Each structure stands twice: as structure tokens, then as C-alpha cells.
Short mmCIF file of C-alpha atoms in Angstrom, two decimals:
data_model
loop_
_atom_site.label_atom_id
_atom_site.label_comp_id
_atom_site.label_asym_id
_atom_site.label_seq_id
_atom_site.Cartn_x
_atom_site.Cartn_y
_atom_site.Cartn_z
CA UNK A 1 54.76 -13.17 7.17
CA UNK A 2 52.78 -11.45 4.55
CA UNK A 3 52.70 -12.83 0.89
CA UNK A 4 52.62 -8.96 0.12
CA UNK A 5 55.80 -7.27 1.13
CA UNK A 6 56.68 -3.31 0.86
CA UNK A 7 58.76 -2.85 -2.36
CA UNK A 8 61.40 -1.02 0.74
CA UNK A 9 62.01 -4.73 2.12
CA UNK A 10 65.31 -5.99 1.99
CA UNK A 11 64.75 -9.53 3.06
CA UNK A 12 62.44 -10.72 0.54
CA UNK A 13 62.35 -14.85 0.30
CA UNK A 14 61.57 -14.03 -3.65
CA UNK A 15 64.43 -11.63 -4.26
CA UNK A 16 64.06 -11.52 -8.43
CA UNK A 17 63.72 -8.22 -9.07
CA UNK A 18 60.01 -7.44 -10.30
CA UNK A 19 59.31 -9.00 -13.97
CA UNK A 20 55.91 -6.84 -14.33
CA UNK A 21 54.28 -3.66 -12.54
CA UNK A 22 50.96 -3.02 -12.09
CA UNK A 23 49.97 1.13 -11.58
CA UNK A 24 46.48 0.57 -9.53
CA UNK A 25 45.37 -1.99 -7.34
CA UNK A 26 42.02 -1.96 -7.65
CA UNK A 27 39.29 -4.95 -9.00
CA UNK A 28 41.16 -5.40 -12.01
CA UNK A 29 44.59 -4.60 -11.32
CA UNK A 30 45.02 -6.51 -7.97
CA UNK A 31 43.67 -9.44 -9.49
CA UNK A 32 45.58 -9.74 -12.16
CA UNK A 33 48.89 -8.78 -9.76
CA UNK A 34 47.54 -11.95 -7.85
CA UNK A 35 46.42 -13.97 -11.66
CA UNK A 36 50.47 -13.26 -12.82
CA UNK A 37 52.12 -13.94 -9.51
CA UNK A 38 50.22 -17.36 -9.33
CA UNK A 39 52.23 -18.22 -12.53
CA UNK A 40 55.65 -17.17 -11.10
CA UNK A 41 56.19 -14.00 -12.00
CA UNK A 42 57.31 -11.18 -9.78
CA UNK A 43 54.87 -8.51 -9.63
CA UNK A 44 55.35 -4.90 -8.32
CA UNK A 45 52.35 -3.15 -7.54
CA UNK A 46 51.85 0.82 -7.31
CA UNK A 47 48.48 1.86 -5.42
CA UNK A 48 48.91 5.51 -3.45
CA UNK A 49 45.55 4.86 -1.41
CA UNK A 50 46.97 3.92 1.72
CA UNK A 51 43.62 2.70 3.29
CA UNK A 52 44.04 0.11 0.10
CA UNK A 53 47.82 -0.15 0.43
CA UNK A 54 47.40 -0.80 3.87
CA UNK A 55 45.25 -3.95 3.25
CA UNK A 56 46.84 -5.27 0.29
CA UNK A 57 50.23 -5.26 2.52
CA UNK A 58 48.63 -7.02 5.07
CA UNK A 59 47.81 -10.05 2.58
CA UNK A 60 44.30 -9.27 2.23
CA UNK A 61 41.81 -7.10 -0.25
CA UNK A 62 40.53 -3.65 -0.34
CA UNK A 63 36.99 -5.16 -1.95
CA UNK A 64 35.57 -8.61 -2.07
CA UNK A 65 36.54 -11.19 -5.08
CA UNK A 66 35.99 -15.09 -4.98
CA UNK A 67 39.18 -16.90 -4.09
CA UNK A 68 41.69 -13.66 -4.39
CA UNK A 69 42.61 -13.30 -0.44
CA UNK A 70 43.37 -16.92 -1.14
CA UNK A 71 45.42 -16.78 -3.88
CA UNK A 72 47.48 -13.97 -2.09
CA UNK A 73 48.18 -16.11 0.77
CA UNK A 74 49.21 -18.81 -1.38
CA UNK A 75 51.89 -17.22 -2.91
CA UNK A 76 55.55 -17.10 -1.51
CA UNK A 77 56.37 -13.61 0.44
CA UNK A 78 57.75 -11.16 -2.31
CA UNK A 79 56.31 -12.78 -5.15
CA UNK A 80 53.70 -9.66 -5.10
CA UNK A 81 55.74 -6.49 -3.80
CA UNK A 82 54.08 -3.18 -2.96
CA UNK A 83 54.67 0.68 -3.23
CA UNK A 84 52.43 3.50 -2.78
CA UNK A 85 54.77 5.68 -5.44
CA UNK A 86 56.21 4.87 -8.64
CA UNK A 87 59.42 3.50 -8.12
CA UNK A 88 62.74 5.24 -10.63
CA UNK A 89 63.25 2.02 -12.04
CA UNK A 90 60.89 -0.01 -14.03
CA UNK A 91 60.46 -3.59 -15.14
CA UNK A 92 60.60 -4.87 -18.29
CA UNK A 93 57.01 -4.64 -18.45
CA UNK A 94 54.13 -2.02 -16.93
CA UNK A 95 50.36 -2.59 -17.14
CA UNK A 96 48.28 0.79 -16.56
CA UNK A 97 45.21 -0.13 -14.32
CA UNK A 98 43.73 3.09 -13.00
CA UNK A 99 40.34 4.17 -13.58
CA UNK A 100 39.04 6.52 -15.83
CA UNK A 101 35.19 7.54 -14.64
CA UNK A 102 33.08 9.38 -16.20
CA UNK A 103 31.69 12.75 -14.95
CA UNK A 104 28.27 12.27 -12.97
CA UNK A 105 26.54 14.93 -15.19
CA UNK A 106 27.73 14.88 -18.92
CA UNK A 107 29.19 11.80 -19.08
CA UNK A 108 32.64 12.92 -20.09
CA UNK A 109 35.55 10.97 -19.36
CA UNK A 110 37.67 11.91 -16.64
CA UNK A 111 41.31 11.08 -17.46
CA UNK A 112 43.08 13.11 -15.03
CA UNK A 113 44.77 9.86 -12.67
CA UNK A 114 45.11 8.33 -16.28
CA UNK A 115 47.33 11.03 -17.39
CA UNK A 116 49.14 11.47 -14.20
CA UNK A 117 50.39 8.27 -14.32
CA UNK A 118 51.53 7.97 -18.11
CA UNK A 119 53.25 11.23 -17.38
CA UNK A 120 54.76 9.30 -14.42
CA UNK A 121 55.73 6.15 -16.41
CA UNK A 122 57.14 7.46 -19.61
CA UNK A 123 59.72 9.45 -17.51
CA UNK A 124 60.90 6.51 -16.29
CA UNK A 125 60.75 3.75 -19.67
CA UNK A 126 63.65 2.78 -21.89
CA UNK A 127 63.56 1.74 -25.26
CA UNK A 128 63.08 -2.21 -23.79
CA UNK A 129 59.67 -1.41 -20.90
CA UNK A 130 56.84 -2.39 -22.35
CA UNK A 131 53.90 -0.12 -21.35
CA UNK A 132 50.14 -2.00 -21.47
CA UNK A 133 47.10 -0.03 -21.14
CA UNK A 134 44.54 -2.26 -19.26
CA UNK A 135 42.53 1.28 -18.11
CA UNK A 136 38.96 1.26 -20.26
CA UNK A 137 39.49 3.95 -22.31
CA UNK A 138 37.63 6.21 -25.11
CA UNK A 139 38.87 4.74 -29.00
CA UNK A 140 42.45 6.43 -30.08
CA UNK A 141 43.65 7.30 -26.26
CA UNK A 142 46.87 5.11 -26.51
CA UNK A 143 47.91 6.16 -29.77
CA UNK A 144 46.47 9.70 -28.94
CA UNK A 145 47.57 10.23 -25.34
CA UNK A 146 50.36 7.53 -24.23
CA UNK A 147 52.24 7.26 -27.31
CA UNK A 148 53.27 10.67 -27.54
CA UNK A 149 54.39 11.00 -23.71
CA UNK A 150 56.72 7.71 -24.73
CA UNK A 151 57.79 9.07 -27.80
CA UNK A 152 59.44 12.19 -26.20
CA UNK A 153 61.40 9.62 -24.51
CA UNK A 154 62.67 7.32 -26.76
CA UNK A 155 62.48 6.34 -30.49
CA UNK A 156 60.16 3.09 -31.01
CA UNK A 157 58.25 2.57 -27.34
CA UNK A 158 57.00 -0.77 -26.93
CA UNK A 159 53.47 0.12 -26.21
CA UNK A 160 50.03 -2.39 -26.27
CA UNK A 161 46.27 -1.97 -25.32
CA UNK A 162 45.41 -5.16 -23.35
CA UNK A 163 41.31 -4.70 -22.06
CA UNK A 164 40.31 -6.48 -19.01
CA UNK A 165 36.99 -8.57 -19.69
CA UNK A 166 36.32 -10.04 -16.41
CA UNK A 167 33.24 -10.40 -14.38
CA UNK A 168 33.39 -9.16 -10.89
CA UNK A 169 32.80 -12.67 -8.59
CA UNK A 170 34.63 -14.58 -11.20
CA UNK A 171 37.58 -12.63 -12.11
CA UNK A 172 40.53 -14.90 -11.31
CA UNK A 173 38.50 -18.22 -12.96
CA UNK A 174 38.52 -15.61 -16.44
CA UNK A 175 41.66 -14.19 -16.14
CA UNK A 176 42.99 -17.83 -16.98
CA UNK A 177 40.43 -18.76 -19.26
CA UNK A 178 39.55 -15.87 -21.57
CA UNK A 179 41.19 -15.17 -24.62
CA UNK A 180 43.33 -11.94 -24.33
CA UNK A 181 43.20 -9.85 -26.87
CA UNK A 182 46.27 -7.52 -27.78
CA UNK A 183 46.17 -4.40 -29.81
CA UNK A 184 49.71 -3.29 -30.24
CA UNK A 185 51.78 -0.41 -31.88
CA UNK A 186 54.02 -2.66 -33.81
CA UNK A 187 55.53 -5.85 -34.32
CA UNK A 188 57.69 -5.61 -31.07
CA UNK A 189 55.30 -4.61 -29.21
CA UNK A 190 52.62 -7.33 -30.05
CA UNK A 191 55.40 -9.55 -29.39
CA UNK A 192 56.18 -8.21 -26.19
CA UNK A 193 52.29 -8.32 -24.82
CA UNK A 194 52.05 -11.37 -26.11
CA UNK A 195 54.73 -13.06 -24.02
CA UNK A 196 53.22 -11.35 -20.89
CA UNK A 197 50.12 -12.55 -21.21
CA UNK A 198 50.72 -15.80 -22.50
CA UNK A 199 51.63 -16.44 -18.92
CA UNK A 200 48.04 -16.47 -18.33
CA UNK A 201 46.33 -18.04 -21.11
CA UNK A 202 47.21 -19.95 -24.54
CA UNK A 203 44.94 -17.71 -26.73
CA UNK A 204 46.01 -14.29 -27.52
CA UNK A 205 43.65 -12.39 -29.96
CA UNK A 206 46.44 -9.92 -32.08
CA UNK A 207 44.27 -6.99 -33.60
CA UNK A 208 45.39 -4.71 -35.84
CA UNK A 209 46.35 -1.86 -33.55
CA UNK A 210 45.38 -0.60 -29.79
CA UNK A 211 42.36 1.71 -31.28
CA UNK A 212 40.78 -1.62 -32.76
CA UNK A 213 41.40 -3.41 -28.98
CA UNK A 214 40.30 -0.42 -27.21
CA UNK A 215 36.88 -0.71 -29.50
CA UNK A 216 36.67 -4.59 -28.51
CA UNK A 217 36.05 -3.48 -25.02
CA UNK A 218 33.84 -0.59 -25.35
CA UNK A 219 31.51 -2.72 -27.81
CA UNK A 220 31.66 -5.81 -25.51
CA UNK A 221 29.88 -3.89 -23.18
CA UNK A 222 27.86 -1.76 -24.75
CA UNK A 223 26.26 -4.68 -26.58
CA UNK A 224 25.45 -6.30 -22.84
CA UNK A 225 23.96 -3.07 -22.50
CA UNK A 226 21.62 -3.10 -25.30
CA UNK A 227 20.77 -6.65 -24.59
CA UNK A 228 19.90 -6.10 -20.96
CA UNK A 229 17.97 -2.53 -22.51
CA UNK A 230 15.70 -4.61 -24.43
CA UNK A 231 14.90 -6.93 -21.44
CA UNK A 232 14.27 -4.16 -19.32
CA UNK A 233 12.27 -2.20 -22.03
CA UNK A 234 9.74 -5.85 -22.22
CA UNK A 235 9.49 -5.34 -18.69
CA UNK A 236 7.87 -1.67 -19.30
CA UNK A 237 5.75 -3.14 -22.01
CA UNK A 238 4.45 -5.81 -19.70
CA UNK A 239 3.72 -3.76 -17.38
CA UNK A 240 1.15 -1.30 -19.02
CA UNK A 241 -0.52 -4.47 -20.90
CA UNK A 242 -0.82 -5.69 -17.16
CA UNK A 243 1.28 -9.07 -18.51
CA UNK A 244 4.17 -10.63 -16.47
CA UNK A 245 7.55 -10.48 -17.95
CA UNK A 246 8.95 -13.34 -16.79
CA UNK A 247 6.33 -15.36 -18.05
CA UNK A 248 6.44 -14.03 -21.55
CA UNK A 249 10.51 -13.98 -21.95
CA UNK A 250 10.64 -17.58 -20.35
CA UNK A 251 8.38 -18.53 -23.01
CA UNK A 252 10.05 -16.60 -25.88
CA UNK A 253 13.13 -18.70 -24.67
CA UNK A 254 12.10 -21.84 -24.61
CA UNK A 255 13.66 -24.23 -26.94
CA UNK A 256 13.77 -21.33 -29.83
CA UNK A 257 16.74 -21.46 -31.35
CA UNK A 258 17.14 -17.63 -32.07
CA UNK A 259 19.08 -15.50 -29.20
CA UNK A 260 17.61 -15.75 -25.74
CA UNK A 261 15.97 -12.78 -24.74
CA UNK A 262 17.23 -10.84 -21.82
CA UNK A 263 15.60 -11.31 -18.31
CA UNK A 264 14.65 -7.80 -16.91
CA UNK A 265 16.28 -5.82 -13.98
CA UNK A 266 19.21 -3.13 -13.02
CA UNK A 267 22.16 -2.97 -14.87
CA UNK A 268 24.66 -1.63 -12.85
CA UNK A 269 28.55 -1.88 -12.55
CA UNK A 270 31.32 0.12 -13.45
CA UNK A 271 31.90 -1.08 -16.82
CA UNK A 272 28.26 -1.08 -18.05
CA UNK A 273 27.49 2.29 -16.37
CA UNK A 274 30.38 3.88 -18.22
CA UNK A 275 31.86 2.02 -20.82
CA UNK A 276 28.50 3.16 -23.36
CA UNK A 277 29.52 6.45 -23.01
CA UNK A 278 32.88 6.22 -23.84
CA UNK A 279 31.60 4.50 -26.56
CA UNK A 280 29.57 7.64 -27.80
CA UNK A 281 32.71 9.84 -27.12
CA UNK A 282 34.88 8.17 -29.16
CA UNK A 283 32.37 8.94 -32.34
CA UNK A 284 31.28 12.52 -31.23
CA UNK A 285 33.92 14.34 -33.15
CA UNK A 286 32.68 12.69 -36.31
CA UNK A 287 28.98 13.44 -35.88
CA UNK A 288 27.71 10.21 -35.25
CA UNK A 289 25.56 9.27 -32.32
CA UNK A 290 24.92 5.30 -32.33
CA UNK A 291 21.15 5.13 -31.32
CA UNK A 292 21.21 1.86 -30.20
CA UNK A 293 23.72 2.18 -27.55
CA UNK A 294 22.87 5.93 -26.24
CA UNK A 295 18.75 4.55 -26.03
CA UNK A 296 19.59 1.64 -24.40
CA UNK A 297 21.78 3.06 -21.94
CA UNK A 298 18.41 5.64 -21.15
CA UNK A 299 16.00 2.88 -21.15
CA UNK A 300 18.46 0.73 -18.32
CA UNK A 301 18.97 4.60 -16.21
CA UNK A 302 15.41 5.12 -16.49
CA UNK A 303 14.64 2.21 -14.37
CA UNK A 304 15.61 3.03 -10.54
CA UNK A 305 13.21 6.13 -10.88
CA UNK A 306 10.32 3.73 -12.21
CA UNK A 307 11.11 1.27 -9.78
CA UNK A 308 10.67 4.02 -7.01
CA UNK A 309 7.72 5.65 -8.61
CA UNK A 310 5.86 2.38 -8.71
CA UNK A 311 6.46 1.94 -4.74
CA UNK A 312 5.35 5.08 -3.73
CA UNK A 313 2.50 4.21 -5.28
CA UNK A 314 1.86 1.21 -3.56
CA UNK A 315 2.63 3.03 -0.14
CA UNK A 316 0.06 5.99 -0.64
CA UNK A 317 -2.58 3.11 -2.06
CA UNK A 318 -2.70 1.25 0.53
CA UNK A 319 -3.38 3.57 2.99
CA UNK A 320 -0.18 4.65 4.53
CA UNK A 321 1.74 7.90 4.68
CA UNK A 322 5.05 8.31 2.48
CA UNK A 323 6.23 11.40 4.54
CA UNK A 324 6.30 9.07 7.69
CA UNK A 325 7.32 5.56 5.95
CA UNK A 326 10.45 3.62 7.18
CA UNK A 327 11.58 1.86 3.60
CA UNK A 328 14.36 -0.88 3.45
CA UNK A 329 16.69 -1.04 0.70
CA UNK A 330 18.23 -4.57 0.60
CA UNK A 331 21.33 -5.25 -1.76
CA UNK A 332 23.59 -1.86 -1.74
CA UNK A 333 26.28 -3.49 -4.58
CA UNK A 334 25.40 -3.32 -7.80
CA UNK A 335 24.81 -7.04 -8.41
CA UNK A 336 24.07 -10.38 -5.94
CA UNK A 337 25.23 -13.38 -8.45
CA UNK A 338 28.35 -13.77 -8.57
CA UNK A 339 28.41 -11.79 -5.19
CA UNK A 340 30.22 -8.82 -4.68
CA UNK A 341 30.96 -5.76 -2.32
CA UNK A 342 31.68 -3.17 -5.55
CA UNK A 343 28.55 -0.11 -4.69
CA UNK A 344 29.77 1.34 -8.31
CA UNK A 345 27.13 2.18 -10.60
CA UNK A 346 24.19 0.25 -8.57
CA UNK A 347 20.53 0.52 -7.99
CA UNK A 348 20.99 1.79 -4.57
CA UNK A 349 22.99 3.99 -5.56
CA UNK A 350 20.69 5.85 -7.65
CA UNK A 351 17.60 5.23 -5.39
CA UNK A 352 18.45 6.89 -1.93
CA UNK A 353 18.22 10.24 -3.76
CA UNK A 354 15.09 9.42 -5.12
CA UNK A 355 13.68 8.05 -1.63
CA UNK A 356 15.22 10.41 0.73
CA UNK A 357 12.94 13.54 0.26
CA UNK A 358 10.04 11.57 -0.19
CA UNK A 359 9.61 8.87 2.81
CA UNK A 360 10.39 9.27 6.86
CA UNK A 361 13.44 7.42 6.58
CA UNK A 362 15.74 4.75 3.89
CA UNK A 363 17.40 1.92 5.73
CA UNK A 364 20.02 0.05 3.71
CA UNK A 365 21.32 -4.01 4.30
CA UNK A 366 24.01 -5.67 2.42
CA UNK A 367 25.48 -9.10 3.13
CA UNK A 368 29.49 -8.01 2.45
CA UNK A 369 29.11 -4.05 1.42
CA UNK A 370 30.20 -2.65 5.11
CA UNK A 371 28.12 0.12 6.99
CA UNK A 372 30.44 2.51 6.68
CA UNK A 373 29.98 2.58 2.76
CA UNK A 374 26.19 2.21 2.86
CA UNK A 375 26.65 4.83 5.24
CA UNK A 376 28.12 7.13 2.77
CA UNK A 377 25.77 6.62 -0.07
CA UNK A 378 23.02 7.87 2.41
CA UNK A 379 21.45 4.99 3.89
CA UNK A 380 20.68 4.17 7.99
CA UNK A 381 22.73 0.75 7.76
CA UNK A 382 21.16 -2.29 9.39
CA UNK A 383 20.89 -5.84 9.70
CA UNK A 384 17.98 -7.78 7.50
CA UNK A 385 15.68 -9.15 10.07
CA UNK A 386 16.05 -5.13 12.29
CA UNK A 387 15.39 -3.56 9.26
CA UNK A 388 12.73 -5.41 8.60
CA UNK A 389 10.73 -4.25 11.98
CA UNK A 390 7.98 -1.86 11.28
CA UNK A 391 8.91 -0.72 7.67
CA UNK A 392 6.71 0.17 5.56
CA UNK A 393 8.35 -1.01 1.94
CA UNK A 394 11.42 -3.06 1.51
CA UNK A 395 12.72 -3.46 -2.07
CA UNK A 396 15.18 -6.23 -2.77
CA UNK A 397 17.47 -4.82 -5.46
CA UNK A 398 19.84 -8.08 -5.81
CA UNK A 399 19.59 -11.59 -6.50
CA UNK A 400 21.90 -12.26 -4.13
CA UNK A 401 21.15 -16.23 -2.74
CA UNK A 402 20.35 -15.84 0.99
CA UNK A 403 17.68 -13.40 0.48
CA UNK A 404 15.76 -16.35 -0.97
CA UNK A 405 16.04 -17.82 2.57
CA UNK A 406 13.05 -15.57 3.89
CA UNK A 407 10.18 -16.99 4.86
CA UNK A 408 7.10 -14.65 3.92
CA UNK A 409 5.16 -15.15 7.36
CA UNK A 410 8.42 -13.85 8.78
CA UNK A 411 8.44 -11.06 7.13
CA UNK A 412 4.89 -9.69 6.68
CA UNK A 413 4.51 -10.33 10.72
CA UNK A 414 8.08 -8.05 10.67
CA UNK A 415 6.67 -5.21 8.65
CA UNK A 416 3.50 -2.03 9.45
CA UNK A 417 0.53 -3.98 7.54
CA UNK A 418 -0.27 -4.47 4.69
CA UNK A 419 3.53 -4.80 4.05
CA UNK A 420 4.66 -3.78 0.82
CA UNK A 421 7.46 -6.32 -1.03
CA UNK A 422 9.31 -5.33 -4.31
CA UNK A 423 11.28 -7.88 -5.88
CA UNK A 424 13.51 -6.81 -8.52
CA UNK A 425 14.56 -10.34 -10.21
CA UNK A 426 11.94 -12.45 -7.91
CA UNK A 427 14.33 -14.37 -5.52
CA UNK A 428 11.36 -14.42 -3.22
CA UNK A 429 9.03 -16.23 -5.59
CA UNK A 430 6.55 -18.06 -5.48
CA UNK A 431 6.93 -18.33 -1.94
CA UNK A 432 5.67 -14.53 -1.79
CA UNK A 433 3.12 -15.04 -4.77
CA UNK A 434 -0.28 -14.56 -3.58
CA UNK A 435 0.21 -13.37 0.47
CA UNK A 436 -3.15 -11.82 1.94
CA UNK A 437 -0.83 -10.15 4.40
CA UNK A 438 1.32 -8.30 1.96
CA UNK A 439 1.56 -6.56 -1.24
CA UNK A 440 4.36 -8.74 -3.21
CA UNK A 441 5.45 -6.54 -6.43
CA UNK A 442 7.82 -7.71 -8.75
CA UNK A 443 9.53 -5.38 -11.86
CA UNK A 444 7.67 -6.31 -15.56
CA UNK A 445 4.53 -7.82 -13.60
CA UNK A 446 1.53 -5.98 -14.52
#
């Protein structure tokens, strides 16, 4: 029987009615559904995608995450119950998870689920439901957008703004070790979040409302942002002083006791891709427009058209035709360590549009994002070593580990000579350094 029953079921081993619910299923809201249900609470979740409903209730996972199928299966049937609506009643508790995007071209925030579902919710509270935004939202959107739905309800909602900071790969491991941190309306209400999740972990961060926790998030990221920005802008430096990156940064590093510079590379995600500009929404109505985060964020963007530029280059110099080349795009999610399946915000993402009108054809391999995605970000799918036969360029976007298990003879004898090899964070070094029979580039390597 599945650990993950329809909310409909009447036969439910765990037949406590639902403690929490959790409105979207997706990275962060099915793992913390499976994070709260591991501690014995019983969780209803709400997620109207029925191709994602339809897995979930089946015990498994929509997306890839270390250890969450498991942790579903572990759990007694009922402890997690699923609907694909919101049900009349709600718990004592509800934790908004749905995701806010921003819009492709102006970076505005696009709140329209987000509202939906507070709409949905505070018709249904009483004065006792506590309502948690976990969505990443712009600064003053809980006080400025959920409150006042709630407040037409009843008198003093219970309301909190509880930001997921988990890495993708390692989100279950965080979710019991991080310290939460709680921005709530009032008194009740911090007390309220605070004994929710306290089920998770024993240090809860209090801050003085949900605008100051909502800014937490935004600035967590943005700051990994800017970090990453100035790795990726020694990288451009390096390369026009025909200097190596790595070398330089590794030295910077070693055994100085200031903060470690940044190795070079994408920066992808959902979080890091977006959370910036909510960041510079939140301050456009005053006039401000922090340079730091709004340069770094175009300094990290700028990099899958450099990275592109830079092959094509590569292709034409060494005698072969762009127009006609077969190119290879290895690593379609966003990020290889931890590994992942999540195509949000990555390289690959941004690169088939810049390769498609330019070479003969753009092949794309992942080891866990399925063909049916890569097929709908543009790509040919295909397996590593097919992919490999008679290209022209093959650029490894990811760090992911088996890559690393190449051998270079394997690969130039593979590939139309002289092959051409990009390396975005050098998982194929220094077996690769110095080949006759290929052209081995690597990003920041002059």
C-alpha cells in the first residue's frame, strides 16, 4: 500500500485527522510534507498537477532529491495524505509552498498561483489556523497581500513568514539541521510557527516581523550571488590576461585567512536566478537600485553567451564549419554536486537558444533529467558515449561525478578531429590537459 494515500480514503492506518497542510508539492513543499511526517505529524498535501499528484500518490517523486522516495516509503500509509483541491476544512496549521517566478523578460514577479491560493485559504481559516508563507516572496507581501485576505475573515489571523533555505541534493539532511527562522505578525503567531517547526529543529530564529524574514531569504541569496559574480567576473579577467583562474583563486585561497574567493562557473537554480530580483523589487518603489546585487546578477547571466561565443570560436578556428557542426551539451540541470534533475534556471537552458541558429544540430545528455524534458528545452536527447560520435564540440556544463569517468582517448577517437572539449568547472582535468588530439578549453583559462 502506498505511504501516500488520497485525502478521499476512508481506511487510512493513520486516521488523525491532518495536524499541518502543505498548498504545493513541489522541491520544497514535498520535502518538507515528507521532513514533518518523519516526525509524526499528519500532513495533508494540496498539489492540482495531476502528472505530480499522480506520482506523489504512488509513493514516489515528481523530481529527484537524495533520500526523499525513501523517506516516503518509510512512513506509515496516511501519515502524508493527498488532494489535488483545497479541502473546506483546514488544519490547525497551513504552510503556502507555491512558486512565485519571475517574468522571463522584466523580471517582475509573477504572483498569480500565489494569490489564488491565499484567496483559497483565507476563505476557509478560523481565528485558531495558522497560515505560514514558505513561497519566496518580494519584502512586505505577507503583511501586504495575505494579511489583508485573513483579516476580512477574522479579527487577529495567526499568520508567519517561514523561508525555506535548503539546497537542492541535500534538502531533507537541512531541513533538520538548519536554524528556522520565523517572522511573525504577533505574539501568537510566533508562538504558533514556532511549535510547528520546532518539530523539525531546536533552533528557531524569531525576527521582528515577516518583512524582516522575507528579507533574510532574499539577501541569503543574493549575497551567494554576488559571491559567485565575483568568481565568475576573475574568470573574465583571467581570461583576457591569458592567466588561468583556477590557478590564481586556488592560490588566493590558500591558507589566507580572509574569505575564500569564489571558484568560477554557472550559477543557476531557481532561487539564485530569481530571488536577486525580487530583491531589487522590493526597493524599486523607494528609488534605490542596490548595485551590487543587480551587477552581479549581469555579470553571472552574461556568462552562457560568453561561454558559447568562445566555442564557436574554437569551431570556425580550427577549421570546421559551424553551420554543419553536431555540438553536445552534457549536464541539462542546473547543477551536478549535490545531483539533481531540477532544469530551472540552468546553463542549458540558456544555451540551446544561443546554439540552435548557429550550428547543424545541439544534442543534449543528462544522467537523471529525462528526454522528454531535454526534449522540451530544445535539445536532440541522447546517451553520453552516442552523443559523443562525430560531434564537433561537446561542452560539459556540470560537475556532476561520472563525467570525470571519461577517458580522453575515448573521447577524442569518438569526436570529427581535432575535437573540441569545454569544461566548465574542469571535472575532466588534468586527464584532458595537454591532448594533441583535441582542443581541451576550460572557463577563466586564458
Amino acid at each position: 500500500m502506498s505511504t501516500v494515500d488520497s485525502s478521499s480514503s476512508s481506511s487510512d492506518p493513520v486516521d488523525a485527522e491532518p495536524d499541518v497542510a502543505i498548498i504545493g508539492l513541489g522541491y520544497v513543499g514535498l520535502t518538507l510534507a515528507a521532513a514533518l511526517a518523519s516526525t509524526g505529524l499528519t500532513v495533508l498535501g494540496v498539489e492540482h498537477d495531476p502528472v505530480a499528484a499522480a506520482a506523489i500518490r504512488a509513493g514516489g517523486s515528481p523530481f529527484y532529491e537524495v533520500g526523499l522516495v525513501e523517506t516516503l516509503a518509510s512512513l506509515p500509509p496516511g501519515r502524508i495524505r493527498l488532494d489535488t483541491s483545497m479541502p473546506d476544512r483546514l488544519p490547525p496549521a497551513v504552510v503556502i509552498c507555491v512558486g512565485t517566478p519571475v517574468d522571463s523578460w522584466n523580471h517582475e514577479p509573477d504572483l498569480t498561483a500565489f494569490d489564488q491560493v491565499v484567496v483559497a485559504v483565507a476563505e476557509r481559516v478560523s481565528a485558531e489556523t495558522l497560515v505560514v508563507v514558505r513561497s519566496t516572496v518580494p519584502v512586505g507581501t505577507t503583511q501586504q497581500r495575505v494579511l489583508p485576505q485573513l483579516a476580512a475573515r477574522v479579527a487577529t489571523p495567526l499568520l508567519a513568514f517561514c523561508p525555506e533555505r535548503i539546497i537542492q541534493g541535500q534538502a531533507l539532511n537541512e531541513l533538520r539541521q538548519l536554524p528556522q527562522v520565523i517572522g511573525a505578525l504577533n505574539a501568537a503567531s510566533a508562538e504558533a510557527a514556532e511549535r510547528l517547526f520546532g518539530h523539525l529543529v531546536d533552533r528557531l530564529i524569531t525576527v521582528s516581523s515577516p518583512a524582516a524574514a522575507e528579507l533574510v531569504k532574499l539577501v541569503n541569496n543574493a549575497h551567494t550571488d554576488i559571491i559567485y559574480g565575483f568568481g565568475n567576473e576573475v574568470a573574465q579577467i583571467a581570461e583576457v590576461l591569458r592567466l588561468d583562474a583556477e590557478e590564481v583563486i586556488h592560490a588566493a585561497n590558500l591558507d589566507y585567512p580572509r574569505p575564500d574567493i569564489s571558484r568560477p562557473g554557472f550559477v543557476g537554480g531557481s532561487c539564485l536566478t530569481k530571488d536577486p530580483y525580487l530583491l531589487l523589487h522590493s526597493v524599486a518603489p523607494t528609488g534605490l537600485r542596490p548595485a551590487l546585487v543587480a551587477s552581479a546578477r549581469a555579470v553571472n547571466e552574461s556568462v552562457p553567451a560568453q561561454v558559447v561565443d568562445r566555442v564557436l570560436t574554437e569551431i570556425k578556428s580550427a577549421g570546421h564549419t559551424p553551420s554543419t557542426a553536431k555540438v553536445l551539451v552534457c549536464g541539462i540541470a542546473y547543477k551536478g554536486r549535490p545531483v539533481t534533475d531540477d532544469v530551472r534556471g540552468s546553463a542549458a537552458s540558456a544555451m540551446v537558444g544561443l546554439l540552435a541558429d548557429r550550428v547543424g544540430s545541439v544534442l543534449g545528455q543528462d544522467f537523471l533529467v529525462s528526454d522528454d524534458r531535454i526534449a522540451a528545452l530544445g535539445y536532440q536527447p541522447t546517451s553520453l558515449l552516442e552523443g559523443l560520435r562525430d560531434a564537433t564540440a561537446v561542452l560539459f556544463l556540470v560537475d556532476h561525478p561520472d563525467y570525470a569517468t571519461l577517458e580522453p582517448d575515448t573521447v577524442a577517437a569518438a569526436m570529427r578531429s581535432p575535437a573540441i572539449v569545454f569544461d566548465m568547472w574542469g571535472v575532466l582535468s588534468p586527464a584532458f590537459d595537454n591532448m594533441s588530439q583535441l582542443r581541451y578549453l576550460r572557463w577563466g583559462r586564458g
